[in-house]
mmCIF file of C-alpha atoms in Angstrom:
data_model
loop_
_atom_site.group_PDB
_atom_site.id
_atom_site.type_symbol
_atom_site.label_atom_id
_atom_site.label_comp_id
_atom_site.label_asym_id
_atom_site.label_seq_id
_atom_site.Cartn_x
_atom_site.Cartn_y
_atom_site.Cartn_z
ATOM 1 C CA MET A 1 102.832 106.961 57.538
ATOM 2 C CA ALA A 2 100.461 105.459 60.101
ATOM 3 C CA THR A 3 96.727 105.827 59.494
ATOM 4 C CA VAL A 4 94.844 107.721 62.209
ATOM 5 C CA PRO A 5 92.043 105.511 63.623
ATOM 6 C CA VAL A 6 88.560 106.779 62.812
ATOM 7 C CA TYR A 7 85.363 106.275 64.752
ATOM 8 C CA CYS A 8 81.644 106.938 64.729
ATOM 9 C CA ILE A 9 79.242 107.041 61.799
ATOM 10 C CA CYS A 10 80.980 110.253 60.713
ATOM 11 C CA ARG A 11 84.312 108.363 60.407
ATOM 12 C CA LEU A 12 86.370 111.046 62.100
ATOM 13 C CA PRO A 13 89.228 110.580 64.634
ATOM 14 C CA TYR A 14 88.570 110.388 68.371
ATOM 15 C CA ASP A 15 88.065 113.890 69.769
ATOM 16 C CA VAL A 16 88.720 114.444 73.498
ATOM 17 C CA THR A 17 86.856 117.759 73.370
ATOM 18 C CA GLN A 18 83.566 116.053 72.452
ATOM 19 C CA PHE A 19 81.480 113.604 74.437
ATOM 20 C CA MET A 20 81.746 110.100 72.986
ATOM 21 C CA ILE A 21 80.028 106.849 73.930
ATOM 22 C CA GLU A 22 81.183 103.257 73.350
ATOM 23 C CA CYS A 23 78.861 100.669 71.822
ATOM 24 C CA ASP A 24 78.712 97.585 74.064
ATOM 25 C CA ALA A 25 78.250 95.348 71.011
ATOM 26 C CA CYS A 26 80.782 96.441 68.369
ATOM 27 C CA LYS A 27 83.044 98.334 70.835
ATOM 28 C CA ASP A 28 83.297 101.296 68.469
ATOM 29 C CA TRP A 29 83.093 104.881 69.774
ATOM 30 C CA PHE A 30 80.492 107.413 68.664
ATOM 31 C CA HIS A 31 80.068 111.156 69.091
ATOM 32 C CA GLY A 32 77.006 111.753 71.235
ATOM 33 C CA SER A 33 75.889 114.461 68.815
ATOM 34 C CA CYS A 34 76.035 111.979 65.909
ATOM 35 C CA VAL A 35 73.912 109.274 67.557
ATOM 36 C CA GLY A 36 71.542 111.473 69.543
ATOM 37 C CA VAL A 37 72.882 110.718 73.041
ATOM 38 C CA ASP A 38 73.320 113.649 75.411
ATOM 39 C CA GLU A 39 76.203 113.499 77.916
ATOM 40 C CA ASP A 40 73.787 114.094 80.802
ATOM 41 C CA GLU A 41 71.707 111.074 79.725
ATOM 42 C CA ALA A 42 74.669 108.684 79.431
ATOM 43 C CA PRO A 43 74.899 107.768 83.151
ATOM 44 C CA ASP A 44 71.364 106.315 82.967
ATOM 45 C CA ILE A 45 72.221 103.955 80.086
ATOM 46 C CA ASP A 46 72.975 100.381 81.149
ATOM 47 C CA ILE A 47 73.835 98.838 77.762
ATOM 48 C CA TYR A 48 74.343 101.046 74.711
ATOM 49 C CA HIS A 49 73.927 99.832 71.137
ATOM 50 C CA CYS A 50 74.846 102.045 68.191
ATOM 51 C CA PRO A 51 72.373 102.520 65.290
ATOM 52 C CA ASN A 52 73.905 99.634 63.321
ATOM 53 C CA CYS A 53 74.012 97.202 66.254
ATOM 54 C CA GLU A 54 70.426 98.008 67.211
ATOM 55 C CA LYS A 55 69.377 96.108 64.077
ATOM 56 C CA THR A 56 71.017 92.863 65.278
ATOM 57 C CA ASP A 57 71.330 93.214 69.069
ATOM 58 C CA GLY A 58 68.267 95.221 69.983
ATOM 59 C CA LYS A 59 67.832 98.682 71.425
ATOM 60 C CA SER A 60 69.900 100.165 74.239
ATOM 61 C CA THR A 61 68.646 99.477 77.760
ATOM 62 C CA MET A 62 68.429 101.889 80.670
ATOM 63 C CA LYS A 63 69.558 101.248 84.235
ATOM 64 C CA LYS A 64 66.998 100.268 86.809
ATOM 65 C CA LYS A 65 66.418 102.966 89.355
ATOM 66 C CA LYS A 66 68.219 102.181 92.586
ATOM 67 C CA THR A 67 67.351 103.223 96.115
ATOM 68 C CA TRP A 68 70.463 105.134 97.100
ATOM 69 C CA SER A 69 69.537 106.127 100.657
ATOM 70 C CA LYS A 70 70.269 103.774 103.523
ATOM 71 C CA HIS A 71 68.001 103.652 106.556
ATOM 72 C CA ASP A 72 68.524 102.698 110.150
ATOM 73 C CA THR A 73 65.432 101.702 112.090
ATOM 74 C CA GLY A 74 65.692 102.512 115.768
ATOM 75 C CA GLN A 75 63.759 100.905 118.621
ATOM 76 C CA SER A 76 61.318 103.800 118.609
ATOM 77 C CA GLY A 77 60.165 102.835 115.136
ATOM 78 C CA ASP A 78 61.464 106.063 113.619
ATOM 79 C CA VAL A 79 63.198 105.751 110.263
ATOM 80 C CA ARG A 80 66.189 107.992 109.694
ATOM 81 C CA ALA A 81 68.882 108.224 107.061
ATOM 82 C CA VAL A 82 72.258 106.676 107.838
ATOM 83 C CA GLN A 83 75.094 109.184 107.752
ATOM 84 C CA ASN A 84 78.178 108.150 105.783
ATOM 85 C CA GLY A 85 80.891 107.597 108.388
ATOM 86 C CA SER A 86 78.540 106.627 111.222
ATOM 87 C CA GLN A 87 79.037 103.403 113.160
ATOM 88 C CA VAL A 88 76.071 101.822 111.377
ATOM 89 C CA PHE A 89 77.533 102.847 108.020
ATOM 90 C CA ILE A 90 81.032 101.530 108.845
ATOM 91 C CA LYS A 91 79.605 98.192 109.979
ATOM 92 C CA GLU A 92 77.629 97.871 106.756
ATOM 93 C CA LEU A 93 80.615 98.914 104.638
ATOM 94 C CA ARG A 94 82.850 96.304 106.256
ATOM 95 C CA SER A 95 80.308 93.571 105.494
ATOM 96 C CA ARG A 96 79.862 94.392 101.823
ATOM 97 C CA THR A 97 81.718 92.772 98.958
ATOM 98 C CA PHE A 98 83.283 94.679 96.062
ATOM 99 C CA PRO A 99 85.068 93.665 92.861
ATOM 100 C CA SER A 100 88.756 93.044 93.481
ATOM 101 C CA SER A 101 91.184 95.739 92.435
ATOM 102 C CA GLU A 102 93.290 93.033 90.770
ATOM 103 C CA ASP A 103 91.463 93.918 87.546
ATOM 104 C CA ILE A 104 92.503 97.572 87.548
ATOM 105 C CA VAL A 105 95.579 98.033 89.763
ATOM 106 C CA VAL A 106 99.001 97.601 88.152
ATOM 107 C CA LYS A 107 101.607 96.010 90.436
ATOM 108 C CA LEU A 108 105.231 97.034 89.923
ATOM 109 C CA ASN A 109 108.564 96.944 91.684
ATOM 110 C CA GLY A 110 109.888 100.354 92.653
ATOM 111 C CA SER A 111 112.673 100.200 90.079
ATOM 112 C CA GLN A 112 110.124 99.561 87.296
ATOM 113 C CA LEU A 113 108.232 102.803 87.928
ATOM 114 C CA THR A 114 110.232 105.103 85.660
ATOM 115 C CA MET A 115 109.557 107.980 83.264
ATOM 116 C CA ASP A 116 110.245 105.668 80.323
ATOM 117 C CA TYR A 117 107.651 103.189 81.608
ATOM 118 C CA LEU A 118 104.962 105.831 82.157
ATOM 119 C CA GLU A 119 105.608 107.554 78.828
ATOM 120 C CA GLU A 120 105.228 104.216 77.055
ATOM 121 C CA VAL A 121 102.317 102.735 79.032
ATOM 122 C CA GLY A 122 100.661 105.864 80.430
ATOM 123 C CA PHE A 123 99.376 106.611 83.918
ATOM 124 C CA ASN A 124 95.682 105.806 83.661
ATOM 125 C CA GLU A 125 95.381 102.990 86.207
ATOM 126 C CA PRO A 126 96.361 102.919 89.897
ATOM 127 C CA ILE A 127 99.836 101.532 90.568
ATOM 128 C CA LEU A 128 100.719 99.549 93.694
ATOM 129 C CA VAL A 129 104.327 99.028 94.776
ATOM 130 C CA GLN A 130 104.801 96.352 97.443
ATOM 131 C CA LYS A 131 108.084 97.671 98.907
ATOM 132 C CA LYS A 132 109.576 101.157 98.950
ATOM 133 C CA GLU A 133 112.984 99.968 97.708
ATOM 134 C CA GLY A 134 113.653 101.354 94.238
ATOM 135 C CA LEU A 135 111.163 104.220 94.567
ATOM 136 C CA GLY A 136 113.828 106.730 95.585
ATOM 137 C CA MET A 137 111.776 107.796 98.576
ATOM 138 C CA SER A 138 112.728 108.343 102.214
ATOM 139 C CA MET A 139 110.554 107.328 105.149
ATOM 140 C CA PRO A 140 111.051 107.062 108.910
ATOM 141 C CA ALA A 141 111.503 103.621 110.418
ATOM 142 C CA PRO A 142 108.298 101.718 111.309
ATOM 143 C CA THR A 143 109.140 102.481 114.954
ATOM 144 C CA PHE A 144 108.257 106.136 114.271
ATOM 145 C CA TYR A 145 105.258 106.940 116.474
ATOM 146 C CA ILE A 146 102.540 109.577 116.586
ATOM 147 C CA SER A 147 104.387 111.191 119.468
ATOM 148 C CA ASP A 148 107.385 111.559 117.135
ATOM 149 C CA VAL A 149 105.171 113.430 114.666
ATOM 150 C CA GLU A 150 104.290 115.834 117.468
ATOM 151 C CA ASN A 151 107.965 116.259 118.321
ATOM 152 C CA TYR A 152 109.037 116.967 114.720
ATOM 153 C CA VAL A 153 106.095 119.181 113.746
ATOM 154 C CA GLY A 154 105.450 120.965 117.035
ATOM 155 C CA PRO A 155 102.753 120.466 119.707
ATOM 156 C CA ASP A 156 101.126 123.869 119.177
ATOM 157 C CA VAL A 157 100.679 123.558 115.416
ATOM 158 C CA GLY A 158 97.006 123.801 114.446
ATOM 159 C CA VAL A 159 95.545 120.859 112.537
ATOM 160 C CA ASP A 160 92.233 120.265 110.785
ATOM 161 C CA VAL A 161 90.485 117.340 112.436
ATOM 162 C CA ILE A 162 87.551 115.488 110.877
ATOM 163 C CA ASP A 163 84.781 114.114 113.071
ATOM 164 C CA VAL A 164 84.153 111.000 110.984
ATOM 165 C CA THR A 165 80.688 110.219 112.337
ATOM 166 C CA LYS A 166 79.382 113.700 111.572
ATOM 167 C CA GLN A 167 81.641 114.267 108.535
ATOM 168 C CA THR A 168 82.456 117.730 109.880
ATOM 169 C CA ASP A 169 85.802 119.334 110.690
ATOM 170 C CA CYS A 170 87.231 121.471 113.465
ATOM 171 C CA LYS A 171 90.578 122.933 114.542
ATOM 172 C CA MET A 172 92.766 121.428 117.255
ATOM 173 C CA LYS A 173 96.345 121.767 118.386
ATOM 174 C CA LEU A 174 98.432 118.774 117.378
ATOM 175 C CA LYS A 175 99.118 118.037 121.050
ATOM 176 C CA GLU A 176 95.374 117.818 121.738
ATOM 177 C CA PHE A 177 94.907 115.354 118.902
ATOM 178 C CA VAL A 178 97.884 113.250 120.025
ATOM 179 C CA ASP A 179 96.410 113.115 123.541
ATOM 180 C CA TYR A 180 93.139 111.916 122.013
ATOM 181 C CA TYR A 181 94.974 109.333 119.893
ATOM 182 C CA TYR A 182 96.669 107.782 122.917
ATOM 183 C CA SER A 183 93.584 107.911 125.154
ATOM 184 C CA THR A 184 92.061 104.578 126.138
ATOM 185 C CA ASN A 185 88.486 105.829 125.902
ATOM 186 C CA ARG A 186 87.933 107.502 122.550
ATOM 187 C CA LYS A 187 84.401 108.835 122.447
ATOM 188 C CA LYS A 188 84.699 110.055 118.868
ATOM 189 C CA VAL A 189 86.358 108.876 115.668
ATOM 190 C CA LEU A 190 88.726 111.696 114.694
ATOM 191 C CA ASN A 191 90.878 111.795 111.596
ATOM 192 C CA VAL A 192 93.775 113.991 110.405
ATOM 193 C CA ILE A 193 94.434 113.838 106.649
ATOM 194 C CA ASN A 194 95.923 117.211 105.705
ATOM 195 C CA LEU A 195 98.875 117.846 108.008
ATOM 196 C CA GLU A 196 101.233 119.402 105.425
ATOM 197 C CA PHE A 197 104.684 119.425 107.007
ATOM 198 C CA SER A 198 107.102 120.703 104.351
ATOM 199 C CA ASP A 199 107.935 123.723 106.555
ATOM 200 C CA THR A 200 108.710 121.618 109.646
ATOM 201 C CA ARG A 201 111.614 119.495 110.856
ATOM 202 C CA MET A 202 109.803 116.388 109.608
ATOM 203 C CA ASP A 203 110.471 117.548 106.052
ATOM 204 C CA SER A 204 114.061 116.308 106.350
ATOM 205 C CA ILE A 205 113.111 112.693 107.088
ATOM 206 C CA VAL A 206 110.362 112.212 104.486
ATOM 207 C CA GLN A 207 111.038 112.367 100.749
ATOM 208 C CA SER A 208 108.346 111.750 98.140
ATOM 209 C CA PRO A 209 108.936 109.051 95.479
ATOM 210 C CA GLN A 210 111.447 110.070 92.821
ATOM 211 C CA ILE A 211 108.912 109.564 90.013
ATOM 212 C CA VAL A 212 106.633 112.127 91.684
ATOM 213 C CA ARG A 213 109.423 114.683 91.823
ATOM 214 C CA ARG A 214 110.261 114.002 88.170
ATOM 215 C CA LEU A 215 106.653 114.475 87.065
ATOM 216 C CA SER A 216 105.486 117.321 89.293
ATOM 217 C CA TRP A 217 104.681 120.641 87.630
ATOM 218 C CA VAL A 218 105.249 122.425 90.925
ATOM 219 C CA GLU A 219 108.691 120.872 91.369
ATOM 220 C CA ASN A 220 109.790 121.459 87.780
ATOM 221 C CA TYR A 221 108.132 124.618 86.490
ATOM 222 C CA TRP A 222 107.335 126.855 89.458
ATOM 223 C CA PRO A 223 109.993 129.624 89.551
ATOM 224 C CA ASP A 224 111.968 130.024 92.752
ATOM 225 C CA ASP A 225 111.561 133.799 92.497
ATOM 226 C CA ALA A 226 107.785 133.727 91.951
ATOM 227 C CA LEU A 227 105.703 136.216 93.929
ATOM 228 C CA LEU A 228 103.389 133.400 94.974
ATOM 229 C CA GLY A 229 104.970 130.586 96.951
ATOM 230 C CA LYS A 230 104.895 127.036 95.666
ATOM 231 C CA PRO A 231 101.657 125.207 96.502
ATOM 232 C CA LYS A 232 102.270 123.148 99.625
ATOM 233 C CA VAL A 233 100.681 119.886 98.537
ATOM 234 C CA THR A 234 103.642 117.521 98.302
ATOM 235 C CA LYS A 235 103.971 116.176 101.853
ATOM 236 C CA TYR A 236 101.013 115.238 104.015
ATOM 237 C CA CYS A 237 100.990 113.226 107.226
ATOM 238 C CA LEU A 238 97.842 111.177 107.817
ATOM 239 C CA ILE A 239 96.970 110.113 111.360
ATOM 240 C CA CYS A 240 93.851 107.981 111.218
ATOM 241 C CA VAL A 241 92.256 105.983 114.007
ATOM 242 C CA LYS A 242 90.305 102.777 113.482
ATOM 243 C CA ASP A 243 87.053 103.248 111.517
ATOM 244 C CA SER A 244 88.095 106.589 110.036
ATOM 245 C CA TYR A 245 86.355 107.176 106.722
ATOM 246 C CA THR A 246 86.800 109.737 103.959
ATOM 247 C CA ASP A 247 83.842 109.871 101.575
ATOM 248 C CA PHE A 248 84.102 109.721 97.789
ATOM 249 C CA HIS A 249 86.007 112.585 96.229
ATOM 250 C CA ILE A 250 88.259 113.645 93.360
ATOM 251 C CA GLU A 251 91.579 115.209 94.329
ATOM 252 C CA CYS A 252 91.572 118.990 93.956
ATOM 253 C CA GLY A 253 93.055 120.349 90.747
ATOM 254 C CA GLY A 254 92.581 116.914 89.220
ATOM 255 C CA ALA A 255 95.821 115.981 90.949
ATOM 256 C CA SER A 256 97.250 112.498 91.130
ATOM 257 C CA VAL A 257 98.103 111.288 94.625
ATOM 258 C CA TRP A 258 100.540 108.876 96.267
ATOM 259 C CA TYR A 259 100.087 107.107 99.618
ATOM 260 C CA HIS A 260 102.615 105.199 101.697
ATOM 261 C CA ILE A 261 101.541 103.246 104.778
ATOM 262 C CA LEU A 262 104.190 103.503 107.487
ATOM 263 C CA LYS A 263 102.114 101.454 109.917
ATOM 264 C CA GLY A 264 98.568 100.195 109.792
ATOM 265 C CA GLU A 265 96.326 99.705 106.759
ATOM 266 C CA LYS A 266 93.929 101.571 104.485
ATOM 267 C CA ILE A 267 91.160 100.343 102.203
ATOM 268 C CA PHE A 268 90.530 102.339 99.035
ATOM 269 C CA PHE A 269 87.266 102.195 97.107
ATOM 270 C CA LEU A 270 88.179 103.137 93.539
ATOM 271 C CA ILE A 271 85.894 104.239 90.702
ATOM 272 C CA LYS A 272 87.107 104.831 87.149
ATOM 273 C CA PRO A 273 86.821 108.431 85.880
ATOM 274 C CA THR A 274 84.643 107.628 82.872
ATOM 275 C CA SER A 275 82.399 110.330 81.453
ATOM 276 C CA ALA A 276 79.367 108.569 82.904
ATOM 277 C CA ASN A 277 80.920 108.176 86.357
ATOM 278 C CA LEU A 278 82.111 111.792 86.480
ATOM 279 C CA SER A 279 78.625 112.984 85.564
ATOM 280 C CA LEU A 280 77.131 110.775 88.262
ATOM 281 C CA TYR A 281 79.691 112.025 90.768
ATOM 282 C CA GLU A 282 78.884 115.653 90.018
ATOM 283 C CA ARG A 283 75.170 114.983 90.385
ATOM 284 C CA TRP A 284 75.700 113.069 93.654
ATOM 285 C CA ARG A 285 78.034 115.687 95.115
ATOM 286 C CA SER A 286 75.562 118.439 94.228
ATOM 287 C CA SER A 287 72.799 116.744 96.201
ATOM 288 C CA ALA A 288 72.003 118.314 99.568
ATOM 289 C CA ASN A 289 71.864 114.868 101.181
ATOM 290 C CA HIS A 290 74.863 113.271 99.446
ATOM 291 C CA THR A 291 76.318 112.325 102.843
ATOM 292 C CA GLU A 292 73.356 109.963 103.260
ATOM 293 C CA MET A 293 73.912 108.244 99.905
ATOM 294 C CA PHE A 294 76.726 105.771 99.261
ATOM 295 C CA PHE A 295 78.078 106.866 95.894
ATOM 296 C CA ALA A 296 79.348 103.397 94.940
ATOM 297 C CA ASP A 297 75.710 102.269 94.667
ATOM 298 C CA GLN A 298 75.257 104.621 91.721
ATOM 299 C CA VAL A 299 77.988 103.247 89.462
ATOM 300 C CA ASP A 300 78.487 99.944 87.703
ATOM 301 C CA LYS A 301 81.722 99.028 89.478
ATOM 302 C CA CYS A 302 83.588 100.176 92.556
ATOM 303 C CA TYR A 303 86.847 98.334 93.232
ATOM 304 C CA LYS A 304 88.266 97.559 96.659
ATOM 305 C CA CYS A 305 92.032 97.924 97.142
ATOM 306 C CA THR A 306 93.707 97.183 100.472
ATOM 307 C CA LEU A 307 96.996 98.995 101.098
ATOM 308 C CA LYS A 308 99.104 97.390 103.814
ATOM 309 C CA GLN A 309 102.092 98.495 105.878
ATOM 310 C CA GLY A 310 105.142 99.246 103.728
ATOM 311 C CA GLN A 311 103.167 99.482 100.483
ATOM 312 C CA THR A 312 102.786 102.544 98.242
ATOM 313 C CA LEU A 313 99.802 103.368 96.033
ATOM 314 C CA PHE A 314 99.681 105.871 93.156
ATOM 315 C CA ILE A 315 96.183 106.997 92.103
ATOM 316 C CA PRO A 316 95.898 108.760 88.718
ATOM 317 C CA SER A 317 94.069 111.981 87.993
ATOM 318 C CA GLY A 318 90.285 111.970 88.121
ATOM 319 C CA TRP A 319 89.779 108.648 89.907
ATOM 320 C CA ILE A 320 86.881 108.895 92.342
ATOM 321 C CA ASN A 321 87.844 107.317 95.650
ATOM 322 C CA ALA A 322 86.807 106.827 99.251
ATOM 323 C CA VAL A 323 89.043 105.577 102.065
ATOM 324 C CA LEU A 324 88.327 103.386 105.094
ATOM 325 C CA THR A 325 90.910 102.886 107.849
ATOM 326 C CA PRO A 326 90.291 99.497 109.545
ATOM 327 C CA VAL A 327 93.068 99.890 112.160
ATOM 328 C CA ASP A 328 94.984 102.815 113.669
ATOM 329 C CA THR A 329 97.242 104.024 110.866
ATOM 330 C CA LEU A 330 100.111 106.425 110.231
ATOM 331 C CA ALA A 331 100.658 107.228 106.560
ATOM 332 C CA PHE A 332 102.221 109.794 104.258
ATOM 333 C CA SER A 333 100.919 111.156 100.977
ATOM 334 C CA GLY A 334 101.248 113.954 98.447
ATOM 335 C CA HIS A 335 99.477 115.485 95.448
ATOM 336 C CA PHE A 336 101.022 116.226 92.067
ATOM 337 C CA VAL A 337 99.870 117.482 88.668
ATOM 338 C CA HIS A 338 101.856 116.506 85.606
ATOM 339 C CA ASN A 339 102.141 116.113 81.837
ATOM 340 C CA LEU A 340 100.672 112.623 81.528
ATOM 341 C CA SER A 341 97.088 113.485 82.503
ATOM 342 C CA VAL A 342 96.540 117.027 81.280
ATOM 343 C CA GLU A 343 93.087 116.426 79.775
ATOM 344 C CA MET A 344 91.767 114.648 82.874
ATOM 345 C CA GLN A 345 93.291 117.230 85.216
ATOM 346 C CA MET A 346 91.483 120.001 83.368
ATOM 347 C CA ARG A 347 88.199 118.126 83.333
ATOM 348 C CA ALA A 348 88.403 117.321 87.045
ATOM 349 C CA TYR A 349 89.281 120.930 87.799
ATOM 350 C CA GLU A 350 86.204 122.114 85.887
ATOM 351 C CA VAL A 351 84.042 119.710 87.925
ATOM 352 C CA GLU A 352 85.636 121.070 91.092
ATOM 353 C CA LYS A 353 84.877 124.661 90.069
ATOM 354 C CA ARG A 354 81.250 123.893 89.231
ATOM 355 C CA LEU A 355 80.769 122.119 92.557
ATOM 356 C CA LYS A 356 82.565 124.884 94.484
ATOM 357 C CA VAL A 357 84.130 122.205 96.666
ATOM 358 C CA ASN A 358 85.527 123.391 99.982
ATOM 359 C CA SER A 359 88.277 120.829 100.504
ATOM 360 C CA LEU A 360 90.643 120.344 103.421
ATOM 361 C CA THR A 361 93.315 119.409 100.863
ATOM 362 C CA PRO A 362 93.023 122.120 98.180
ATOM 363 C CA PHE A 363 95.485 122.636 95.337
ATOM 364 C CA PRO A 364 96.179 126.372 95.754
ATOM 365 C CA ASN A 365 97.035 128.470 92.707
ATOM 366 C CA PHE A 366 96.317 125.634 90.288
ATOM 367 C CA GLU A 367 95.689 128.052 87.421
ATOM 368 C CA THR A 368 98.964 129.820 88.190
ATOM 369 C CA ALA A 369 100.741 126.473 87.862
ATOM 370 C CA CYS A 370 99.131 126.103 84.431
ATOM 371 C CA TRP A 371 100.461 129.536 83.460
ATOM 372 C CA TYR A 372 104.002 128.532 84.386
ATOM 373 C CA VAL A 373 103.695 125.294 82.420
ATOM 374 C CA GLY A 374 102.278 127.234 79.476
ATOM 375 C CA ARG A 375 105.177 129.679 79.610
ATOM 376 C CA HIS A 376 107.589 126.747 79.611
ATOM 377 C CA LEU A 377 105.846 125.282 76.552
ATOM 378 C CA LEU A 378 105.940 128.550 74.634
ATOM 379 C CA GLU A 379 109.627 129.052 75.374
ATOM 380 C CA ARG A 380 110.380 125.474 74.438
ATOM 381 C CA PHE A 381 108.482 125.605 71.164
ATOM 382 C CA LYS A 382 109.994 128.881 69.922
ATOM 383 C CA GLY A 383 111.567 128.257 66.547
ATOM 384 C CA THR A 384 110.885 124.520 66.567
ATOM 385 C CA PHE A 385 108.031 122.194 65.784
ATOM 386 C CA SER A 386 109.368 119.243 67.756
ATOM 387 C CA PHE A 387 108.027 118.303 71.152
ATOM 388 C CA SER A 388 107.874 115.291 73.415
ATOM 389 C CA LEU A 389 105.046 112.866 72.755
ATOM 390 C CA ARG A 390 104.287 112.689 76.455
ATOM 391 C CA TRP A 391 102.483 116.042 76.261
ATOM 392 C CA GLY A 392 100.045 114.693 73.686
ATOM 393 C CA SER A 393 96.940 116.816 73.144
ATOM 394 C CA GLY A 394 97.467 118.277 76.601
ATOM 395 C CA CYS A 395 99.499 121.084 75.030
ATOM 396 C CA SER A 396 96.410 122.565 73.419
ATOM 397 C CA ASN A 397 94.520 122.407 76.715
ATOM 398 C CA ILE A 398 97.247 124.280 78.580
ATOM 399 C CA ILE A 399 97.654 126.883 75.856
ATOM 400 C CA THR A 400 93.871 127.353 75.741
ATOM 401 C CA ILE A 401 93.872 128.192 79.456
ATOM 402 C CA ILE A 402 96.633 130.775 79.155
#
């Protein structure tokens, strides 16, 4: 029988319900309560040494305080904060360098992305697939234009449009946005990222990747006869003009997300969902002037990942990300919650609830989805003690909720 790994000075197994911190010297993990480190203090620690390693490697060191606000000095001599998404901000963002995503993004062929692969390796790092072949997905031809979106969805359908410079949103008819898109003199940078089209004619020509359909709680556990309709989060059309920018966020409900670029390009800025980074994110997002602070400046590493035409990117639960569109782009995406990231989904959802985020891409009835999954688990476990390893400790989290 395999021995369960033990950690910390208490020599107990790793516990996902307790805050733990890794020693940068011995690489062992310690319960914060055992070594006197509070979870709220962890983001300010630069290098952590456990009590034993302090004797040989010195005490832990704290991060230097950074100036997070950016300033733009006008000709009048006034100093004002730079708004995330403004032209000054975009110019600065384009000029900056970031660690390459090669260190954290897994590259696979479509046929390699299977349930067996994910159950063995896990889904904790972003996955990039160069070509859609083998993914079991359907997409229009690259000759599909924005005007075709209008034709399939309907010109009078209302869409949420983001004014990128102001980072505010408004309602427009799709026809109005398409007219703006094709205009030769765009006075604003407008962005559509939440056009959910599963109830339109476009639904028949776009199919999400097969692995998403296999994993999705909504696809697999939501009853057809439920009083509440299935959450419509599986098929989004993204119409983004050059210099569109979506600030750092975590997907609602702790969902994972897939993106496919039909034409154009997107640049993702990816931050790992460590305990420290999630705490920093919550603190940043709670700030009244968070739109004047570039969140990547507050973490140790933010990775840059460029997604080109024909490529597909899968981002796991909890990853903090921002998106820049360097050229006019038409893309498709979808959200999904699943068995492989139950703990992170729950943690991200709790962050979302505390922040009271008002998102343009919500995950409606997330708790109801958990109920249906919990009911499935209870029915499955009746009279048996066997269950699939892919649920892991997530079972207890789901059952706790219900």
